[in-house]
Tab-separated table of C-alpha atoms and ligand atoms in Angstrom:
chain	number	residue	atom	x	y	z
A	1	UNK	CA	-85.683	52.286	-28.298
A	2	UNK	CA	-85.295	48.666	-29.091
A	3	UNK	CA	-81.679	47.196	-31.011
A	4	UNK	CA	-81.932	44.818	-33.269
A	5	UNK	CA	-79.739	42.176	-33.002
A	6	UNK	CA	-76.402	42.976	-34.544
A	7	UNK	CA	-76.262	46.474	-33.249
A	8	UNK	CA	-77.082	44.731	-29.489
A	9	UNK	CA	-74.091	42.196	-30.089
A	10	UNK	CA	-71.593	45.076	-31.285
A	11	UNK	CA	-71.850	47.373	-28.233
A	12	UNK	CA	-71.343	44.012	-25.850
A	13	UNK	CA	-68.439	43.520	-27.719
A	14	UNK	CA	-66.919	46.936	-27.234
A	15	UNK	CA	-68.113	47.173	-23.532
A	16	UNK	CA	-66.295	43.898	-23.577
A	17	UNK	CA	-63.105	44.814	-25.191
A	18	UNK	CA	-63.287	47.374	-22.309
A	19	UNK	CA	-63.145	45.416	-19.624
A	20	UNK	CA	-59.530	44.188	-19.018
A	21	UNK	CA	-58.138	48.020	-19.450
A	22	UNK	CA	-60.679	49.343	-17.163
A	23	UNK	CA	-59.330	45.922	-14.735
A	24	UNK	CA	-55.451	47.481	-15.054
A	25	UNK	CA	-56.166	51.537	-15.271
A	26	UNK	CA	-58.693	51.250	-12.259
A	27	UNK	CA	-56.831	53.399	-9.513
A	28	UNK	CA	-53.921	54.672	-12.246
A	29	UNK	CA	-53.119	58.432	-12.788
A	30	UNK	CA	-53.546	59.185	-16.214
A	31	UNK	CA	-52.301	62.957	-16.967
A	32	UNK	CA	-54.278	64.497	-20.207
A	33	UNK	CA	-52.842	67.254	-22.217
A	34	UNK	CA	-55.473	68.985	-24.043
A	35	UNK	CA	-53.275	71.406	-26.815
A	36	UNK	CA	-54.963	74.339	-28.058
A	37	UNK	CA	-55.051	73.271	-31.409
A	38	UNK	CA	-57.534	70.328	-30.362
A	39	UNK	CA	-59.779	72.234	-29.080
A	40	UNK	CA	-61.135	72.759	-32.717
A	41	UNK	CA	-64.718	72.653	-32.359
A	42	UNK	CA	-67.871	72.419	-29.746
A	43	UNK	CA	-68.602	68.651	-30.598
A	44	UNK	CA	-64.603	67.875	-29.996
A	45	UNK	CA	-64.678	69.483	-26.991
A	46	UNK	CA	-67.512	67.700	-25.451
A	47	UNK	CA	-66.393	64.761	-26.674
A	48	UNK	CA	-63.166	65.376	-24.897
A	49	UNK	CA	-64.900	66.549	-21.784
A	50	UNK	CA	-67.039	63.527	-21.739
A	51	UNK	CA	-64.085	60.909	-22.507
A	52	UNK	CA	-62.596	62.594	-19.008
A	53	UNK	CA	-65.439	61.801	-17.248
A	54	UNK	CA	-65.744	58.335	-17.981
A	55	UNK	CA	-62.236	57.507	-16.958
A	56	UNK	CA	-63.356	59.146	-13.741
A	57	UNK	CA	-66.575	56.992	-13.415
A	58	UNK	CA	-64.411	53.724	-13.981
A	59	UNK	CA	-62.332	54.738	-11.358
A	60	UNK	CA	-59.470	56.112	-13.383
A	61	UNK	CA	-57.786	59.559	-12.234
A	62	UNK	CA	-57.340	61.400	-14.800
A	63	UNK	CA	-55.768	65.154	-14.327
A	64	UNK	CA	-56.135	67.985	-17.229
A	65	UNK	CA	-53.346	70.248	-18.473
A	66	UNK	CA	-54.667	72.159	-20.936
A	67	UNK	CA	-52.739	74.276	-23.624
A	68	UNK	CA	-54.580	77.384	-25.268
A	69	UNK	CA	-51.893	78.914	-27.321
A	70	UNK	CA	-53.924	79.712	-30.346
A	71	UNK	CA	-56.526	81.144	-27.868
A	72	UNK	CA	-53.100	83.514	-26.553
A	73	UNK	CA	-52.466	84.401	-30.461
A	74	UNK	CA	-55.829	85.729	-30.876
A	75	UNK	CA	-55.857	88.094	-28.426
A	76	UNK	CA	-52.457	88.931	-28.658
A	77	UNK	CA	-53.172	90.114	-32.374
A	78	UNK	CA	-56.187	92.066	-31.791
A	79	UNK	CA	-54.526	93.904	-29.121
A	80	UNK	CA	-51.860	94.354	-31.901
A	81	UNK	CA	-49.129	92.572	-29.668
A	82	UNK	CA	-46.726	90.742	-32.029
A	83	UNK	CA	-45.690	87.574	-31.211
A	84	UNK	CA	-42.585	85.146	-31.921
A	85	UNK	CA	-41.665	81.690	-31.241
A	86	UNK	CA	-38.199	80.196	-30.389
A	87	UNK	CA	-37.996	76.564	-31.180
A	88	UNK	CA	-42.244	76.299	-30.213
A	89	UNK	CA	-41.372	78.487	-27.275
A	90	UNK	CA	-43.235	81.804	-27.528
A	91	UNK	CA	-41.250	84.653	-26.504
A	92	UNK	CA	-42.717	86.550	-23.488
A	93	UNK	CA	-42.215	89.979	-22.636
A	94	UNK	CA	-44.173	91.363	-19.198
A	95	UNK	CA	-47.012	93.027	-21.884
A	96	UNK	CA	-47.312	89.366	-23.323
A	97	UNK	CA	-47.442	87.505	-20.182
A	98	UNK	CA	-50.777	89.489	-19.037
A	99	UNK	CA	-52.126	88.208	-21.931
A	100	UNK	CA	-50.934	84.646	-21.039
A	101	UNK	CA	-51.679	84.606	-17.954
A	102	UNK	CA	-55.435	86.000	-18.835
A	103	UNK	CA	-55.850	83.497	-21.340
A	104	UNK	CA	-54.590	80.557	-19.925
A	105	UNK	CA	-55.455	80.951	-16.327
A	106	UNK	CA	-59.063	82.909	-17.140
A	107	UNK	CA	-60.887	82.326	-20.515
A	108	UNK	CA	-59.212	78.692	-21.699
A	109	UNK	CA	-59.178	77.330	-17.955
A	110	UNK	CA	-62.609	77.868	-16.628
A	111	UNK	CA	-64.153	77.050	-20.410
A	112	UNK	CA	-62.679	73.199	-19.704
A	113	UNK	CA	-63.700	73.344	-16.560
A	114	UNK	CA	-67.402	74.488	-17.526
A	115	UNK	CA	-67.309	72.035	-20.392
A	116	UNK	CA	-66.053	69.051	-18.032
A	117	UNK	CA	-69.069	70.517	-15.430
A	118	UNK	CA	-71.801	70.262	-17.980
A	119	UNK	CA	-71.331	67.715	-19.170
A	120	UNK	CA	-72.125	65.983	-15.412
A	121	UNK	CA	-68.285	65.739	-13.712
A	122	UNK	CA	-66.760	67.419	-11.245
A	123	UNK	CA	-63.424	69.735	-12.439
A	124	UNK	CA	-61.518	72.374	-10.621
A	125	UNK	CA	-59.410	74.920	-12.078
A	126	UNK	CA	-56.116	75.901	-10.690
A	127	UNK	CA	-52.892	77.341	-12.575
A	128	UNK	CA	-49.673	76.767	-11.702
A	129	UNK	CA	-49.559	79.598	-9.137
A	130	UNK	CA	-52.815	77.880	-7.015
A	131	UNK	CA	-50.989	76.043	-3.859
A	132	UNK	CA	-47.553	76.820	-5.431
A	133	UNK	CA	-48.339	73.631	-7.659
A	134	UNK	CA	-45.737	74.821	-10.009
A	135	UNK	CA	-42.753	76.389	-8.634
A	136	UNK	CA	-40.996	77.641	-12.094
A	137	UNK	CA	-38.014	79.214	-13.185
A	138	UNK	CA	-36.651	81.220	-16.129
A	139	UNK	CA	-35.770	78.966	-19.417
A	140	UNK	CA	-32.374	79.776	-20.532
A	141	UNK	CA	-31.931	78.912	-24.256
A	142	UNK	CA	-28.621	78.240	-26.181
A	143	UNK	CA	-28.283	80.184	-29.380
A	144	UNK	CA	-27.327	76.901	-31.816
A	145	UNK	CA	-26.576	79.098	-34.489
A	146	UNK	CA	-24.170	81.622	-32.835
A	147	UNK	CA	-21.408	79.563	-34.491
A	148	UNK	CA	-17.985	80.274	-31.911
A	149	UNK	CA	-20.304	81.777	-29.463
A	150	UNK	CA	-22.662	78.289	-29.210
A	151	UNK	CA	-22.906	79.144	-25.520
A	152	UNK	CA	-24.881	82.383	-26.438
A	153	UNK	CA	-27.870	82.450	-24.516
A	154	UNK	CA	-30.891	83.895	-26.541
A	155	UNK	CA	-32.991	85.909	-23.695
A	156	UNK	CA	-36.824	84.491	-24.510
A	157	UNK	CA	-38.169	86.899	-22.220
A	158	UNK	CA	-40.819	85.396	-19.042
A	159	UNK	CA	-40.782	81.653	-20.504
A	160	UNK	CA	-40.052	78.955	-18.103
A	161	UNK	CA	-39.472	75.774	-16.741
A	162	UNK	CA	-41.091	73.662	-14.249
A	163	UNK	CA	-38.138	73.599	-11.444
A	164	UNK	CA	-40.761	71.347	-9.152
A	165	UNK	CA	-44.019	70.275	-8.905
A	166	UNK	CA	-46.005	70.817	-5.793
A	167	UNK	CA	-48.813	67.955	-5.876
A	168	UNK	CA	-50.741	68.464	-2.334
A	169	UNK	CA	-53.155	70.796	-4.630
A	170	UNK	CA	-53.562	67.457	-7.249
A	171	UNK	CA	-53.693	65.073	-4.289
A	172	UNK	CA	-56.530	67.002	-2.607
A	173	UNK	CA	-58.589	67.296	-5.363
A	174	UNK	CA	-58.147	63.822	-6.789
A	175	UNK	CA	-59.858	62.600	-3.124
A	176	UNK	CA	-62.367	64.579	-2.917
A	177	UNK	CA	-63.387	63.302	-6.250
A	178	UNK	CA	-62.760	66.204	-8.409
A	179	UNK	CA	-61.030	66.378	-11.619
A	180	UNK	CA	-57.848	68.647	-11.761
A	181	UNK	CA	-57.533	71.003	-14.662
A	182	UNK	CA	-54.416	73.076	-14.831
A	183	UNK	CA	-53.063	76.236	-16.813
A	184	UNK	CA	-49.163	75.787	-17.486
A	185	UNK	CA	-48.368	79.318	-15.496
A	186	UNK	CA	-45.422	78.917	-13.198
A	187	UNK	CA	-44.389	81.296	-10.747
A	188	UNK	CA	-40.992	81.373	-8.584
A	189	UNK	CA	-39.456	82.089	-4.945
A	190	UNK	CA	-40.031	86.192	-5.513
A	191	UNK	CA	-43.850	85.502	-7.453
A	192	UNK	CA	-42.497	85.877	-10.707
A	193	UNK	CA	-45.078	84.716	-13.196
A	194	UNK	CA	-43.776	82.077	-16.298
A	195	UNK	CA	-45.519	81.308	-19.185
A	196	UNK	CA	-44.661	77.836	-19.435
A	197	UNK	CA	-45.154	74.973	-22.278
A	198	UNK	CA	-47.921	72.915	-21.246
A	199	UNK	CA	-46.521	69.944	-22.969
A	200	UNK	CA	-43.730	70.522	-20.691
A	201	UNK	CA	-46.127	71.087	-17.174
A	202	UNK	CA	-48.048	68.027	-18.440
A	203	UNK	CA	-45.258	65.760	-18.512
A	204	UNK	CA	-43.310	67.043	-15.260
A	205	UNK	CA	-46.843	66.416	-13.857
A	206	UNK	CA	-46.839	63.107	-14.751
A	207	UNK	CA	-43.471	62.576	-13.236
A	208	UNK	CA	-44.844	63.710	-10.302
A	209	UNK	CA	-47.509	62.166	-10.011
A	210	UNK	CA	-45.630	58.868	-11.137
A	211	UNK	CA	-48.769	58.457	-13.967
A	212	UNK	CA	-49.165	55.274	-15.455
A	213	UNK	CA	-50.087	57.260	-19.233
A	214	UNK	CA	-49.007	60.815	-20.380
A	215	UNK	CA	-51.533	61.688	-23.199
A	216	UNK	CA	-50.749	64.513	-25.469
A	217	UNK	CA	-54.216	65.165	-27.495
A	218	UNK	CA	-52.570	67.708	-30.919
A	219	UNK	CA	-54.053	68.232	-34.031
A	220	UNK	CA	-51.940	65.664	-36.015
A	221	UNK	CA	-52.613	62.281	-36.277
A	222	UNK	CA	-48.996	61.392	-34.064
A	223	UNK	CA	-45.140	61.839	-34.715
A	224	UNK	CA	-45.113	61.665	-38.402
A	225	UNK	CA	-42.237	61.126	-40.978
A	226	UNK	CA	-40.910	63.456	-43.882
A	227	UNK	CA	-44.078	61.772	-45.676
A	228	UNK	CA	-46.428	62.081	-43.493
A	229	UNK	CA	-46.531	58.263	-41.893
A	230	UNK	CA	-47.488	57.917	-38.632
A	231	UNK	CA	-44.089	56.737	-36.351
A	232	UNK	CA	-44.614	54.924	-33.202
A	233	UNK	CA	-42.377	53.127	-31.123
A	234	UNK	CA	-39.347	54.832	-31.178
A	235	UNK	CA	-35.985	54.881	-29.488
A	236	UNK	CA	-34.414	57.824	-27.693
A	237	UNK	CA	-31.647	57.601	-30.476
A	238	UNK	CA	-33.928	57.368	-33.333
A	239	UNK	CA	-35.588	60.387	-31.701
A	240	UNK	CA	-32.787	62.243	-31.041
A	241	UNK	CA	-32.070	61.702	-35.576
A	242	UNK	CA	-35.291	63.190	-36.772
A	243	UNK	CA	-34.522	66.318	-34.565
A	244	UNK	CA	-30.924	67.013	-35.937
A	245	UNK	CA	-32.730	66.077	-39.560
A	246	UNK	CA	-35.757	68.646	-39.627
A	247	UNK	CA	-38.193	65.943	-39.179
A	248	UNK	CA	-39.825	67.489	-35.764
A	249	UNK	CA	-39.774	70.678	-35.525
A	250	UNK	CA	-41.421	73.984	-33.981
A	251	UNK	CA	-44.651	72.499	-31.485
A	252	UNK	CA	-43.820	69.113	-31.740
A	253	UNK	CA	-40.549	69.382	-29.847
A	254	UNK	CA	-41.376	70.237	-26.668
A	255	UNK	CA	-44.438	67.212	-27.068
A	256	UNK	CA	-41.106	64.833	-28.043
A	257	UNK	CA	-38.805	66.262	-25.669
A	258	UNK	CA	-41.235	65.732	-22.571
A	259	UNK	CA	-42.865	62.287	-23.368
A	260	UNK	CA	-38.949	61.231	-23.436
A	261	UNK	CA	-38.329	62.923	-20.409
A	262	UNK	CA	-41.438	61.170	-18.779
A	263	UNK	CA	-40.734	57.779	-19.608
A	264	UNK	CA	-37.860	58.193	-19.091
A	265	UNK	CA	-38.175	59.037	-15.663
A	266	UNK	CA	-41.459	57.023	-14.013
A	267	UNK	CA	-44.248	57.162	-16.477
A	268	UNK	CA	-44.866	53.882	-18.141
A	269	UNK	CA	-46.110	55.317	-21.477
A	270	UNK	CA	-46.528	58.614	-23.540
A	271	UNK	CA	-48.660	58.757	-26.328
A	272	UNK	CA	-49.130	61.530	-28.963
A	273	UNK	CA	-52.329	61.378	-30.466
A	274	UNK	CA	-55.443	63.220	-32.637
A	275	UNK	CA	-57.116	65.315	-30.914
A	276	UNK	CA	-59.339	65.489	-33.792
A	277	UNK	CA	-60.896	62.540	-33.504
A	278	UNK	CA	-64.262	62.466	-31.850
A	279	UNK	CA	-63.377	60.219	-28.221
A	280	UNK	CA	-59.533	59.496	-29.048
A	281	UNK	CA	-58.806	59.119	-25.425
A	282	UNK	CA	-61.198	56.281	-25.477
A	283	UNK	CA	-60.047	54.747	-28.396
A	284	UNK	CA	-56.294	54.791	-26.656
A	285	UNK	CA	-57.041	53.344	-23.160
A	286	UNK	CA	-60.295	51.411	-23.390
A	287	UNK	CA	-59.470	49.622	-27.204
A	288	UNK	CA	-57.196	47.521	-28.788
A	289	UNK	CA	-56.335	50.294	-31.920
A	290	UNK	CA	-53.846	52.773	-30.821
A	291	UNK	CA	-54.446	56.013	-32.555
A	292	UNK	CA	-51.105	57.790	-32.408
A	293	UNK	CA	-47.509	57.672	-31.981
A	294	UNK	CA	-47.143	55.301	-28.108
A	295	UNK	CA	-43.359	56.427	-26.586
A	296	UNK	CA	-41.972	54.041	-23.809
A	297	UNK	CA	-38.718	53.628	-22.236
A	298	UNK	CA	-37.532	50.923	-24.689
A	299	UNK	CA	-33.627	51.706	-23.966
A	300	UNK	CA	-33.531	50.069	-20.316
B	401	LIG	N1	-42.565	65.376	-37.198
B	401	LIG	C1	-43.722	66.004	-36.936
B	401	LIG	N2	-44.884	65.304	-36.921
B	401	LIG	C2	-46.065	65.923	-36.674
B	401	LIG	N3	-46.181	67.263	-36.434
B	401	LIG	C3	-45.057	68.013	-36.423
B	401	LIG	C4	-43.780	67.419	-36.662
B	401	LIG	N4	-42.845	68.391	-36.562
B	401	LIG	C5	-43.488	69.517	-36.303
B	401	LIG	N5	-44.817	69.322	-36.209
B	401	LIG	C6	-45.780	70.394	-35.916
B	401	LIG	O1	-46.159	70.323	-34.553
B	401	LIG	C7	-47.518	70.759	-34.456
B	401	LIG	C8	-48.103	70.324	-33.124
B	401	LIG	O2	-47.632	71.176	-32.104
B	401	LIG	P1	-48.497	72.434	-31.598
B	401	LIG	O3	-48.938	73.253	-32.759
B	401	LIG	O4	-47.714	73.111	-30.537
B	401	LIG	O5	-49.787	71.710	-31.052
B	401	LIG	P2	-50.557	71.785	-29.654
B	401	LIG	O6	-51.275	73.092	-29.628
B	401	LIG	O7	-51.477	70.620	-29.758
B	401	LIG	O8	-49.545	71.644	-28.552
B	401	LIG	C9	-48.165	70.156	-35.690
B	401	LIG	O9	-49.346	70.818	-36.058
B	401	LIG	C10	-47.063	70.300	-36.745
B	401	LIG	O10	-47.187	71.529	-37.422
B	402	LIG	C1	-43.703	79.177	-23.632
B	402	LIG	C2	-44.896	78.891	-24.465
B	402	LIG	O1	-44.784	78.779	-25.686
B	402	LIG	N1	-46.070	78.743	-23.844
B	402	LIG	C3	-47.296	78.460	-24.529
B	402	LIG	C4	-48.331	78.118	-23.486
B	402	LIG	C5	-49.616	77.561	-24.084
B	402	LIG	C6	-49.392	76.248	-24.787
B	402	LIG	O2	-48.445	75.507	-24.588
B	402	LIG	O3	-50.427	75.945	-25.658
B	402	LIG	P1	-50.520	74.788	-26.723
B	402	LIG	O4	-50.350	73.513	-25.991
B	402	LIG	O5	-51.895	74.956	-27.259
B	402	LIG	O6	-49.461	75.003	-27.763
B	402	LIG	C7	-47.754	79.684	-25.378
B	402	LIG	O7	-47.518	80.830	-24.972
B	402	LIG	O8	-48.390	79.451	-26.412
């Protein structure tokens, strides 16, 4: 197939734009979050898959945590389960937590995995539990609105927190070449399982792993204001105003509340963006147009 002229001219031009954040990202850890909720559709997914693969190919590390809590709804509902979320946290009761655990760590895992395969990389799935890569322990939420008894806590059942992150698993894979893809299931000292955010796994991860990008694919365009605008480049304080307001809310906490944490810790920058849009993690690293909201530590 022969290009005319224009069409020739344009690709240089992107491969070109390329080149200088391929020259800084070569050798960087870039941690991927892949939320249920962009996993929309086949074309996405592969899309997604081969986005991953690429970074790979330049020389790029890039390590998967993958979500899959729509994927947990569904079978929690035809299994007539009922299920209810605490600020984005889903409660978790041991009947739950099968679920979660077959979900996340079976069906959603090895279908990235497969998808990443196909489409001519190299991924292996672990969860949180593989190589104690995830040592976890309960969550203990404060009931805000128990009024004189603020320091209520609300029991949320087998939900947890990452209490450390293990990363000989990561390290091994990442040098032998493979890409990492991980299920956010914790477990603790007496193999306890947790049903963790991944949001939350994918930015302790990133601590970890001292990343150089925390990328949180969702399935809205970024952080977005009361009318819908896009916000980027925030400050902890500004954050910390649209929570107490109502502006973020439910599923987009925990994404806030870890890409502060991460930044604020060793990861240069967070970005929230649209999962929806065919090769956004392209468009983000290899391009000068952002597509999202970009969250660094601008308070130091
Ligand atoms: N300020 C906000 N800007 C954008 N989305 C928000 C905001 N506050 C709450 N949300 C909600 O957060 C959701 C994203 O979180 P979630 O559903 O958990 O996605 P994922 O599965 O990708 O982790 C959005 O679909 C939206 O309903
Ligand atoms: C405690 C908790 O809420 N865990 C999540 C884990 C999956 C997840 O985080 O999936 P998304 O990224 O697709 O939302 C859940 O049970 O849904």
């Amino acid at each position: 197939m022969s290009l005319d002229q224009n069409s020739a001219l344009r690709i240089a031009q992107v491969l070109n734009e390329a080149l200088p954040y391929i020259q800084c990202f070569t050798g960087k850890t870039i941690v991927v979050k892949f939320g249920g909720n962009a996993m929309i559709d086949e074309q996405l997914q592969n899309s997604f898959a081969r986005d991953i693969i690429l970074m790979k190919l330049v020389g790029m590390n890039p390590v998967v945590v993958h979500g899959g809590g729509p994927q947990i709804g569904q079978l929690l509902e035809k299994l007539n389960i009922e299920s209810r979320f605490v600020d984005g946290m889903r409660v978790t009761d041991s009947e739950t937590m099968d679920v979660v655990e077959m979900v996340l760590g079976g069906t959603v895992n090895k279908q990235i995995v497969n998808l990443i395969n196909k489409n001519g990389g190299r991924a292996v799935g672990v969860t949180g539990k593989d190589g104690l890569l995830i040592k976890a322990r309960k969550l203990a939420r404060k009931n805000e609105n128990a009024g004189l008894h603020a320091s209520e806590i609300i029991d949320i059942g087998q939900v947890g927190e990452v209490e450390k992150v293990n990363i000989d698993v990561i390290d091994m894979l990442i040098h032998s070449d493979f890409i990492p893809v991980i299920a956010p299931i914790g477990v603790d000292s007496n193999g306890v399982s947790y049903n963790i955010n991944a949001d939350l796994v994918a930015g302790k991860i990133a601590e970890r792993l001292r990343a150089e990008k925390l990328m949180l694919l969702t399935n809205v365009a970024g952080l977005q204001d009361k009318e819908g605008k896009v916000l980027t480049g925030l400050s902890t304080s500004q954050v910390e105003g649209l929570i107490k307001d109502g502006t973020i809310y439910g599923g987009m906490l925990p994404k806030i509340t870890c890409a502060l944490d991460a930044v604020q810790a060793s990861v240069i920058s967070a970005h929230i963006i649209d999962g929806r849009v065919p090769h956004a993690i392209l468009l983000e690293i290899f391009t000068n147009r952002g597509v999202g909201t970009l969250i660094t530590n601008n308070e130091v």
